[in-house]
Short mmCIF file of C-alpha atoms in Angstrom, two decimals:
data_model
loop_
_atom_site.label_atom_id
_atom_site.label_comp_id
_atom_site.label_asym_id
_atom_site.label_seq_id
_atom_site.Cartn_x
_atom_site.Cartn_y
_atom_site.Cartn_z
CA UNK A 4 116.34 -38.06 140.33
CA UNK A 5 118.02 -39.20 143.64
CA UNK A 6 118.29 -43.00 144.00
CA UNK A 7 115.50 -44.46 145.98
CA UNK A 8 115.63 -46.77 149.04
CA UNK A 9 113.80 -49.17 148.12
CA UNK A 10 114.10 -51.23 151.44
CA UNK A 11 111.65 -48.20 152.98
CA UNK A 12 109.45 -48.11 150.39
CA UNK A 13 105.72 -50.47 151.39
CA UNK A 14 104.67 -53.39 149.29
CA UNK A 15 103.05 -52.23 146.33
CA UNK A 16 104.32 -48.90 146.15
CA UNK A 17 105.08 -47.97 141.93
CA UNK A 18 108.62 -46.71 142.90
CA UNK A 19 109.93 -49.82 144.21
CA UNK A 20 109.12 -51.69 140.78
CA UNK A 21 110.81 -48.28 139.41
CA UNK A 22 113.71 -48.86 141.13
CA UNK A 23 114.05 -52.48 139.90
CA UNK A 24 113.70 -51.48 136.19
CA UNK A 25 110.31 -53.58 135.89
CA UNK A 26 109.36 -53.47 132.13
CA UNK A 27 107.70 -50.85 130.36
CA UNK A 28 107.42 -48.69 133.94
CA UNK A 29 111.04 -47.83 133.89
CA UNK A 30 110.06 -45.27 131.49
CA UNK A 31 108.18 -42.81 134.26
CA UNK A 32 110.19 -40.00 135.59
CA UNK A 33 109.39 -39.34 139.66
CA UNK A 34 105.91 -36.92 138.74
CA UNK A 35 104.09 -39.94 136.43
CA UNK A 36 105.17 -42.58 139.71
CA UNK A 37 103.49 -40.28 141.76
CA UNK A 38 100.43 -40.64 139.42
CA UNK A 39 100.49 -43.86 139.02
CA UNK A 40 100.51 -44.44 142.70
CA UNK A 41 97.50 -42.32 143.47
CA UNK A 42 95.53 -44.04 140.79
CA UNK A 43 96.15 -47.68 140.69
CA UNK A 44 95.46 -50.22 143.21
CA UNK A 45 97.22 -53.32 144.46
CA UNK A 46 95.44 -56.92 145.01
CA UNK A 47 96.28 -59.65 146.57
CA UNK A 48 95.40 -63.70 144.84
CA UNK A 49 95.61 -66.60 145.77
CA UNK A 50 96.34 -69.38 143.79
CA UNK A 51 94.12 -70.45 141.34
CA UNK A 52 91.72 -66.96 141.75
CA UNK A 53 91.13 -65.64 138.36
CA UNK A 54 92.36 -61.58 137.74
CA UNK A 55 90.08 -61.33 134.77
CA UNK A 56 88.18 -63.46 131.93
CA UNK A 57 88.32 -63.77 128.69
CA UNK A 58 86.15 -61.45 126.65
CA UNK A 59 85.09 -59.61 128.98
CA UNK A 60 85.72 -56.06 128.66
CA UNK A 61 89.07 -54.29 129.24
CA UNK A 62 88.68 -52.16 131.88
CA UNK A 63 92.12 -51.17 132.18
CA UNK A 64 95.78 -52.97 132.48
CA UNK A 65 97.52 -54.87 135.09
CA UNK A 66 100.76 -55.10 136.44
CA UNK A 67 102.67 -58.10 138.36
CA UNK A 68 104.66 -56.79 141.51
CA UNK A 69 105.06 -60.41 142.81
CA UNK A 70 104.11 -64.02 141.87
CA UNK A 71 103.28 -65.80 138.63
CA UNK A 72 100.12 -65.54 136.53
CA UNK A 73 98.48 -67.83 133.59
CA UNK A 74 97.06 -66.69 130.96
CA UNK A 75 94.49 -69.50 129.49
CA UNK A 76 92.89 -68.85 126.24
CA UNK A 77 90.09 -70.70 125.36
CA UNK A 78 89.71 -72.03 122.08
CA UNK A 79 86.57 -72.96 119.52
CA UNK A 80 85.68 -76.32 120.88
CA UNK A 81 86.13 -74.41 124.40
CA UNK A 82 88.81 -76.31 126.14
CA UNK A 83 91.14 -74.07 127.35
CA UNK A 84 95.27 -73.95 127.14
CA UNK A 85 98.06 -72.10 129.01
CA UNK A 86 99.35 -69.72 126.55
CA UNK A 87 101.95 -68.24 128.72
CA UNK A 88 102.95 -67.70 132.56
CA UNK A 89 103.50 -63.75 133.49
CA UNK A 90 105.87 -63.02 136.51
CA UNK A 91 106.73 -60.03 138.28
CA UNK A 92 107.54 -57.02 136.48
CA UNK A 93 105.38 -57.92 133.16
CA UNK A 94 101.81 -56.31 132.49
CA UNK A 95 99.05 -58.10 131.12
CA UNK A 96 95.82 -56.58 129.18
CA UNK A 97 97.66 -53.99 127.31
CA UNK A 98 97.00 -55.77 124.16
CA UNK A 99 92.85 -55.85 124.67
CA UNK A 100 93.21 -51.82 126.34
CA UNK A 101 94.97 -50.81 122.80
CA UNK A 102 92.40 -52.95 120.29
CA UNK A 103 89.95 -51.62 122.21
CA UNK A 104 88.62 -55.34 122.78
CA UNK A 105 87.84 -57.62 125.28
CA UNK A 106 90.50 -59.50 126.97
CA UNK A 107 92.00 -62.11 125.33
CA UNK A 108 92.42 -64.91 127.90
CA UNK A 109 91.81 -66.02 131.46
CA UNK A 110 94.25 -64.55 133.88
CA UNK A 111 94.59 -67.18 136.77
CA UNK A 112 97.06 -66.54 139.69
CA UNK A 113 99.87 -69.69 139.96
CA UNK A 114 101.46 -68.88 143.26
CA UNK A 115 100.14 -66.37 145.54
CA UNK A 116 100.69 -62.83 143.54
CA UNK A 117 100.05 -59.36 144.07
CA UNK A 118 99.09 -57.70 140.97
CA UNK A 119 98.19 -53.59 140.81
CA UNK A 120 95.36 -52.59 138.65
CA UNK A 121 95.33 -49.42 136.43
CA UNK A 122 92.31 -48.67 134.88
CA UNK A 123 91.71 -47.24 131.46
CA UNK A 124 91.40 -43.03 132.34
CA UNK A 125 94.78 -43.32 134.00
CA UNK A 126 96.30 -45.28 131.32
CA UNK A 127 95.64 -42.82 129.05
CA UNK A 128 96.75 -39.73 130.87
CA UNK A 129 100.41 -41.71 131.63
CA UNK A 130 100.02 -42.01 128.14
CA UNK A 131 99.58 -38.94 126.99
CA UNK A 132 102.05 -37.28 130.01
CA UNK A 133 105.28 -39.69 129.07
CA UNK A 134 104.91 -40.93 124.77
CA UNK A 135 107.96 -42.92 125.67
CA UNK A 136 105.78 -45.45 127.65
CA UNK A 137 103.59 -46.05 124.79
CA UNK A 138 106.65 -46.60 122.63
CA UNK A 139 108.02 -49.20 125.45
CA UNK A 140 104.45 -50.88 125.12
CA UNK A 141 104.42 -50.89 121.54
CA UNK A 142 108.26 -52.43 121.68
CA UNK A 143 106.72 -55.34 123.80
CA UNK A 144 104.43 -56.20 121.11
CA UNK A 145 106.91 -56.73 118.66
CA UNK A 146 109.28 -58.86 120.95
CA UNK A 147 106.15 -60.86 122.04
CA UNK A 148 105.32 -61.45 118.40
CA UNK A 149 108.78 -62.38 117.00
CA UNK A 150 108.75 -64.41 120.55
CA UNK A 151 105.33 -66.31 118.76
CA UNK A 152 107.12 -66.70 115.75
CA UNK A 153 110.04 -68.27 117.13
CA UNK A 154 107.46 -70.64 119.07
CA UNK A 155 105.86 -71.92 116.12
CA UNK A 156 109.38 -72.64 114.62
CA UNK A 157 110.30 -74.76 117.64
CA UNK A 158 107.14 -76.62 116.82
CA UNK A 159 108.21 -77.65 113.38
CA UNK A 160 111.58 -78.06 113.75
CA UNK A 161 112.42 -79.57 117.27
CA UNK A 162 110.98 -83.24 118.64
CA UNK A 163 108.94 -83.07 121.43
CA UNK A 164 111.43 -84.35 123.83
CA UNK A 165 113.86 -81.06 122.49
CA UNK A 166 110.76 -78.56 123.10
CA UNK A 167 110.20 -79.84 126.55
CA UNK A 168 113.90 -79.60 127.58
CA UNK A 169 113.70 -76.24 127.09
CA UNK A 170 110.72 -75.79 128.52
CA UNK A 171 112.23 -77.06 131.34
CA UNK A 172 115.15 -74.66 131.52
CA UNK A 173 112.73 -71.79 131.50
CA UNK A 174 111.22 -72.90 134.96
CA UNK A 175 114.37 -73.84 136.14
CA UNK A 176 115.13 -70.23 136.75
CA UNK A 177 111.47 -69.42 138.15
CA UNK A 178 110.89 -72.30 139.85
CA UNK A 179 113.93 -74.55 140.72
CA UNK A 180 116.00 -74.91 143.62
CA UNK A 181 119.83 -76.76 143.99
CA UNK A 182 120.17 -79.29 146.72
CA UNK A 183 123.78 -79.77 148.59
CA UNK A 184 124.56 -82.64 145.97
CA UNK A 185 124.12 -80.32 142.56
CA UNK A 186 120.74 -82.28 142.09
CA UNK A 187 118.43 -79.44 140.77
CA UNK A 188 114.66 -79.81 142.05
CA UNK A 189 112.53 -77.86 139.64
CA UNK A 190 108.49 -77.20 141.14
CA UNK A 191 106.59 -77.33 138.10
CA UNK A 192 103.31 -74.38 137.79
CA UNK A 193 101.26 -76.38 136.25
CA UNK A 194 99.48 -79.58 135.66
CA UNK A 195 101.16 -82.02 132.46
CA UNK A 196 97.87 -81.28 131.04
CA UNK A 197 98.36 -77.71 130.92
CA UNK A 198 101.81 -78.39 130.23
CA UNK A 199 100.83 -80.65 127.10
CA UNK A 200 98.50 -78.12 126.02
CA UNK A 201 101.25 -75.34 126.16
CA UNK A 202 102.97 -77.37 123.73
CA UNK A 203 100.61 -78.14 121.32
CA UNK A 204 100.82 -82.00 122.18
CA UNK A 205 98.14 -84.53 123.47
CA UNK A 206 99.35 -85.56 127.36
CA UNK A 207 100.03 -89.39 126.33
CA UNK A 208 102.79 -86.94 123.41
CA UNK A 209 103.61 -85.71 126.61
CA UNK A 210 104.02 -88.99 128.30
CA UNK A 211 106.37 -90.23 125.82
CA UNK A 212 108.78 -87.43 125.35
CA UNK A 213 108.78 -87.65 129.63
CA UNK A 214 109.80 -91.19 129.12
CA UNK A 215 112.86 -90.25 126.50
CA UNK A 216 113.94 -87.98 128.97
CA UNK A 217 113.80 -89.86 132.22
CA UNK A 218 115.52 -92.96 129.50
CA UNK A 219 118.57 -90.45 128.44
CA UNK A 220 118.85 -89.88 132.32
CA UNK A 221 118.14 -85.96 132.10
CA UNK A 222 115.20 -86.02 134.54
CA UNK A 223 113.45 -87.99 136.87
CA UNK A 224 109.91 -86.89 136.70
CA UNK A 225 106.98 -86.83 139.92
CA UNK A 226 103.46 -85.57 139.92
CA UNK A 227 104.40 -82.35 140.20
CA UNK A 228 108.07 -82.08 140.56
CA UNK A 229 111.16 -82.71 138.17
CA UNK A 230 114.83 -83.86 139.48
CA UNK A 231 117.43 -83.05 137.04
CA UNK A 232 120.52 -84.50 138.18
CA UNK A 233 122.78 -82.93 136.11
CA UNK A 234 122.20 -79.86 134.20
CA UNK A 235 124.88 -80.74 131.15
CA UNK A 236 122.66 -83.32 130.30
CA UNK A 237 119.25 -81.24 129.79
CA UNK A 238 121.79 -78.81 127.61
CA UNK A 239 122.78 -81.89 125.16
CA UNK A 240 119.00 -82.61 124.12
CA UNK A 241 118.77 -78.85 122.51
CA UNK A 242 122.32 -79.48 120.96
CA UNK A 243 121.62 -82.36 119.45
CA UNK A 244 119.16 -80.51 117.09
CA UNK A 245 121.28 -77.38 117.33
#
């Protein structure tokens, strides 16, 4: 197939995330895009508007074109946790369409995001039309488990302070920004309650390992933004346990 412009193509059209290699859609030739296109349809949230709840049932899948998305499960004594942010180019509800379950969190828009809807008849005709999309979905389930796995091991084996330095490199590259003195300013997604709760950790945990980091001079910490002032610095806390 002829390389696309994607500079013509409109906002939410399926062959512009084509073009961009966007997850498990790279897989459709030109004929399932086409599908795809006549069948889904592309919403627009605003921040803090929910895409879909937990349990309720899976009515199809949905796909990120821009913006980030949280996924908060809730647990037994129903408070509820950020399990993971979603940005553009990865598709959430797959899991719950396969088990043939309900969903299994709260999808909440972060930022303002467009996100295209597929529902479950024309998720199963791609399917069936193109078996190497179901093999790309079933090869995100494994790298999202061994991702779990290597989670939990972070847990055990890495302080707090370690497992939030990362954490902090990982929305560096979604969410920071480099001023004209080499300060980095990162805009954090969520709350430190939600941040706490994404690591496992109580927020006064939290509180402390912010402290050992603003002490070693890695960050300087606000509401909700974080100065790191110099990135070499946020590197030596993961190789100390390295």
């Amino acid at each position: 197939m002829d390389r696309i412009d994607e500079s013509r193509l409109p906002a939410g059209n399926c062959f512009a995330c084509q073009t961009r290699d966007r997850a498990e859609w790279c897989h459709l030739g030109e004929g399932d895009l086409t599908f795809l296109n006549r069948h889904k349809i592309s919403n627009e949230y605003r921040p803090g508007q929910v895409i879909f709840y937990q349990d309720n049932p899976c009515l199809g899948i949905h796909c990120i074109e821009e913006g980030t998305v949280a996924l908060r499960k809730r647990g037994e004594d129903g408070q509820e946790l950020v399990a993971r942010l979603f940005h553009a180019g990865d598709t959430l509800g797959y899991l719950a369409y396969f088990a043939e379950t309900g969903y299994t969190g709260t999808a909440v828009a972060v930022s303002a995001a467009r996100v295209c809807f597929i529902d479950r008849t024309a998720v199963r005709d791609l399917l069936e039309r193109n078996p190497r999309l179901g093999l790309a979905f079933l090869r995100r389930t494994a790298e999202n488990l061994k991702d779990a796995e290597d989670t939990r091991l972070r847990e055990f084996a890495m302080p707090l302070r370690v497992r939030l330095a990362h954490l902090l490199l990982v929305f560096k590259d979604r969410f920071g920004s480099v001023s004209d003195d080499g300060t980095i300013a990162i805009d954090l997604p969520l709350s430190r309650q939600d941040i706490a709760a994404m690591l496992g950790v109580r927020p006064e945990s939290l509180s402390r390992a912010i402290r050992q980091l603003e002490e070693a001079g890695c960050a300087r910490f606000t509401r909700r933004r974080v100065l790191v002032p110099d990135l070499d610095l946020l590197f030596d806390q993961l190789e100390e346990v390295g």
